[in-house]
Amino acid sequence: MRVQIVTRHCDVPAAILTRAQEQLPRLTRFDQRLSAGEVVFEEERHIKRAEGVLSLDGGEPVVAKGEGPEFRAALDQMLERLSRILRRRRTQARDHHGPKLVEVVEPGI
């Protein structure tokens, strides 16, 4: 998975950038079609934000945002939201046709 990191109007510590580089590819366990990911860090006043966009082969992109007092909290919140969205999509794809109905046949007397 290609990972691109963008910072806007802020200086993000190297440890946070490394964490984003390592954690984003781990989301492929939910969907193998993930081809690229982009993380945008920005700071507005005293609020730190992280926005993640995951590109799927043959599907719509998955977007999640996180914010907090520190970049690490914003990144963790964004990663948690992305994993929740991907997990929900995987479950919906699996249960698309609904449960199979089982016909109960009682033995004739």
PDB file of C-alpha atoms in Angstrom:
ATOM      1  CA  MET A   1       0.000   0.000   0.000  1.00  0.00           C
ATOM      2  CA  ARG A   2       1.271   3.455  -0.911  1.00  0.00           C
ATOM      3  CA  VAL A   3       1.138   5.921   1.983  1.00  0.00           C
ATOM      4  CA  GLN A   4       1.350   9.671   1.454  1.00  0.00           C
ATOM      5  CA  ILE A   5       1.573  12.088   4.373  1.00  0.00           C
ATOM      6  CA  VAL A   6       0.792  15.794   4.067  1.00  0.00           C
ATOM      7  CA  THR A   7       1.202  18.465   6.757  1.00  0.00           C
ATOM      8  CA  ARG A   8      -0.592  21.803   6.551  1.00  0.00           C
ATOM      9  CA  HIS A   9       0.356  24.821   8.664  1.00  0.00           C
ATOM     10  CA  CYS A  10       2.085  22.718  11.312  1.00  0.00           C
ATOM     11  CA  ASP A  11       5.164  20.775  12.327  1.00  0.00           C
ATOM     12  CA  VAL A  12       4.387  17.150  13.114  1.00  0.00           C
ATOM     13  CA  PRO A  13       6.918  15.163  15.202  1.00  0.00           C
ATOM     14  CA  ALA A  14       8.805  12.452  13.328  1.00  0.00           C
ATOM     15  CA  ALA A  15       7.477   9.774  15.699  1.00  0.00           C
ATOM     16  CA  ILE A  16       3.885  10.584  14.678  1.00  0.00           C
ATOM     17  CA  LEU A  17       4.781  10.482  10.976  1.00  0.00           C
ATOM     18  CA  THR A  18       6.462   7.105  11.462  1.00  0.00           C
ATOM     19  CA  ARG A  19       3.436   5.806  13.377  1.00  0.00           C
ATOM     20  CA  ALA A  20       1.134   6.851  10.534  1.00  0.00           C
ATOM     21  CA  GLN A  21       3.433   5.134   7.992  1.00  0.00           C
ATOM     22  CA  GLU A  22       3.359   1.901  10.019  1.00  0.00           C
ATOM     23  CA  GLN A  23      -0.299   1.799  11.084  1.00  0.00           C
ATOM     24  CA  LEU A  24      -2.047   2.652   7.806  1.00  0.00           C
ATOM     25  CA  PRO A  25      -0.882  -0.464   5.881  1.00  0.00           C
ATOM     26  CA  ARG A  26      -2.183  -2.663   8.728  1.00  0.00           C
ATOM     27  CA  LEU A  27      -5.735  -1.766   7.651  1.00  0.00           C
ATOM     28  CA  THR A  28      -5.375  -4.101   4.655  1.00  0.00           C
ATOM     29  CA  ARG A  29      -6.417  -6.928   6.980  1.00  0.00           C
ATOM     30  CA  PHE A  30      -9.990  -5.598   6.664  1.00  0.00           C
ATOM     31  CA  ASP A  31      -9.973  -5.199   2.873  1.00  0.00           C
ATOM     32  CA  GLN A  32      -7.336  -6.496   0.471  1.00  0.00           C
ATOM     33  CA  ARG A  33      -8.404  -3.995  -2.198  1.00  0.00           C
ATOM     34  CA  LEU A  34      -6.770  -1.069  -0.375  1.00  0.00           C
ATOM     35  CA  SER A  35      -4.217   0.383  -2.770  1.00  0.00           C
ATOM     36  CA  ALA A  36      -3.226   3.763  -1.329  1.00  0.00           C
ATOM     37  CA  GLY A  37      -3.667   5.899   1.736  1.00  0.00           C
ATOM     38  CA  GLU A  38      -3.236   9.576   2.445  1.00  0.00           C
ATOM     39  CA  VAL A  39      -3.004  11.214   5.860  1.00  0.00           C
ATOM     40  CA  VAL A  40      -3.363  14.985   6.179  1.00  0.00           C
ATOM     41  CA  PHE A  41      -2.238  16.623   9.419  1.00  0.00           C
ATOM     42  CA  GLU A  42      -3.310  20.191  10.114  1.00  0.00           C
ATOM     43  CA  GLU A  43      -3.481  22.554  13.036  1.00  0.00           C
ATOM     44  CA  GLU A  44      -6.028  25.291  13.545  1.00  0.00           C
ATOM     45  CA  ARG A  45      -5.566  27.380  16.669  1.00  0.00           C
ATOM     46  CA  HIS A  46      -4.940  24.737  19.343  1.00  0.00           C
ATOM     47  CA  ILE A  47      -6.843  21.882  17.713  1.00  0.00           C
ATOM     48  CA  LYS A  48      -4.833  19.209  15.931  1.00  0.00           C
ATOM     49  CA  ARG A  49      -6.571  17.299  13.145  1.00  0.00           C
ATOM     50  CA  ALA A  50      -5.776  14.167  11.158  1.00  0.00           C
ATOM     51  CA  GLU A  51      -7.740  13.157   8.073  1.00  0.00           C
ATOM     52  CA  GLY A  52      -7.303   9.792   6.391  1.00  0.00           C
ATOM     53  CA  VAL A  53      -8.361   8.859   2.864  1.00  0.00           C
ATOM     54  CA  LEU A  54      -8.034   5.235   1.732  1.00  0.00           C
ATOM     55  CA  SER A  55      -8.320   4.359  -1.954  1.00  0.00           C
ATOM     56  CA  LEU A  56      -9.965   1.068  -2.863  1.00  0.00           C
ATOM     57  CA  ASP A  57      -9.452  -0.731  -6.162  1.00  0.00           C
ATOM     58  CA  GLY A  58     -12.879  -0.690  -7.787  1.00  0.00           C
ATOM     59  CA  GLY A  59     -14.610   1.152  -4.972  1.00  0.00           C
ATOM     60  CA  GLU A  60     -15.274   4.514  -3.409  1.00  0.00           C
ATOM     61  CA  PRO A  61     -12.630   6.019  -1.136  1.00  0.00           C
ATOM     62  CA  VAL A  62     -13.013   5.682   2.623  1.00  0.00           C
ATOM     63  CA  VAL A  63     -12.598   8.929   4.576  1.00  0.00           C
ATOM     64  CA  ALA A  64     -12.296   9.475   8.335  1.00  0.00           C
ATOM     65  CA  LYS A  65     -11.246  12.414  10.488  1.00  0.00           C
ATOM     66  CA  GLY A  66      -9.894  12.687  13.994  1.00  0.00           C
ATOM     67  CA  GLU A  67      -9.057  15.623  16.208  1.00  0.00           C
ATOM     68  CA  GLY A  68      -7.620  16.211  19.615  1.00  0.00           C
ATOM     69  CA  PRO A  69      -5.216  18.261  21.701  1.00  0.00           C
ATOM     70  CA  GLU A  70      -2.227  16.313  20.307  1.00  0.00           C
ATOM     71  CA  PHE A  71      -1.451  14.821  16.907  1.00  0.00           C
ATOM     72  CA  ARG A  72      -1.163  11.330  18.377  1.00  0.00           C
ATOM     73  CA  ALA A  73      -4.702  11.468  19.774  1.00  0.00           C
ATOM     74  CA  ALA A  74      -6.019  12.771  16.449  1.00  0.00           C
ATOM     75  CA  LEU A  75      -4.173  10.027  14.532  1.00  0.00           C
ATOM     76  CA  ASP A  76      -5.411   7.268  16.853  1.00  0.00           C
ATOM     77  CA  GLN A  77      -9.001   8.505  16.603  1.00  0.00           C
ATOM     78  CA  MET A  78      -8.775   8.631  12.803  1.00  0.00           C
ATOM     79  CA  LEU A  79      -7.292   5.113  12.605  1.00  0.00           C
ATOM     80  CA  GLU A  80     -10.008   3.752  14.899  1.00  0.00           C
ATOM     81  CA  ARG A  81     -12.720   5.307  12.747  1.00  0.00           C
ATOM     82  CA  LEU A  82     -11.185   3.938   9.541  1.00  0.00           C
ATOM     83  CA  SER A  83     -10.974   0.431  11.000  1.00  0.00           C
ATOM     84  CA  ARG A  84     -14.586   0.641  12.209  1.00  0.00           C
ATOM     85  CA  ILE A  85     -15.787   1.725   8.744  1.00  0.00           C
ATOM     86  CA  LEU A  86     -13.818  -1.033   6.994  1.00  0.00           C
ATOM     87  CA  ARG A  87     -15.009  -3.657   9.482  1.00  0.00           C
ATOM     88  CA  ARG A  88     -18.632  -2.589   8.943  1.00  0.00           C
ATOM     89  CA  ARG A  89     -18.225  -2.726   5.150  1.00  0.00           C
ATOM     90  CA  ARG A  90     -16.723  -6.202   5.355  1.00  0.00           C
ATOM     91  CA  THR A  91     -19.615  -7.427   7.494  1.00  0.00           C
ATOM     92  CA  GLN A  92     -22.193  -5.884   5.159  1.00  0.00           C
ATOM     93  CA  ALA A  93     -20.541  -7.458   2.122  1.00  0.00           C
ATOM     94  CA  ARG A  94     -20.571 -10.850   3.803  1.00  0.00           C
ATOM     95  CA  ASP A  95     -24.217 -10.563   4.937  1.00  0.00           C
ATOM     96  CA  HIS A  96     -25.407  -9.048   1.663  1.00  0.00           C
ATOM     97  CA  HIS A  97     -27.800 -11.863   0.807  1.00  0.00           C
ATOM     98  CA  GLY A  98     -29.097 -12.288   4.330  1.00  0.00           C
ATOM     99  CA  PRO A  99     -29.238 -15.443   6.378  1.00  0.00           C
ATOM    100  CA  LYS A 100     -30.133 -18.684   4.669  1.00  0.00           C
ATOM    101  CA  LEU A 101     -33.536 -19.983   5.591  1.00  0.00           C
ATOM    102  CA  VAL A 102     -33.632 -23.549   6.789  1.00  0.00           C
ATOM    103  CA  GLU A 103     -36.774 -25.515   6.128  1.00  0.00           C
ATOM    104  CA  VAL A 104     -37.912 -27.591   9.067  1.00  0.00           C
ATOM    105  CA  VAL A 105     -39.488 -30.880   8.039  1.00  0.00           C
ATOM    106  CA  GLU A 106     -41.224 -32.908  10.682  1.00  0.00           C
ATOM    107  CA  PRO A 107     -41.422 -36.636  10.138  1.00  0.00           C
ATOM    108  CA  GLY A 108     -44.885 -37.797   9.053  1.00  0.00           C
ATOM    109  CA  ILE A 109     -46.847 -40.045  11.337  1.00  0.00           C
TER     110      ILE A 109
END
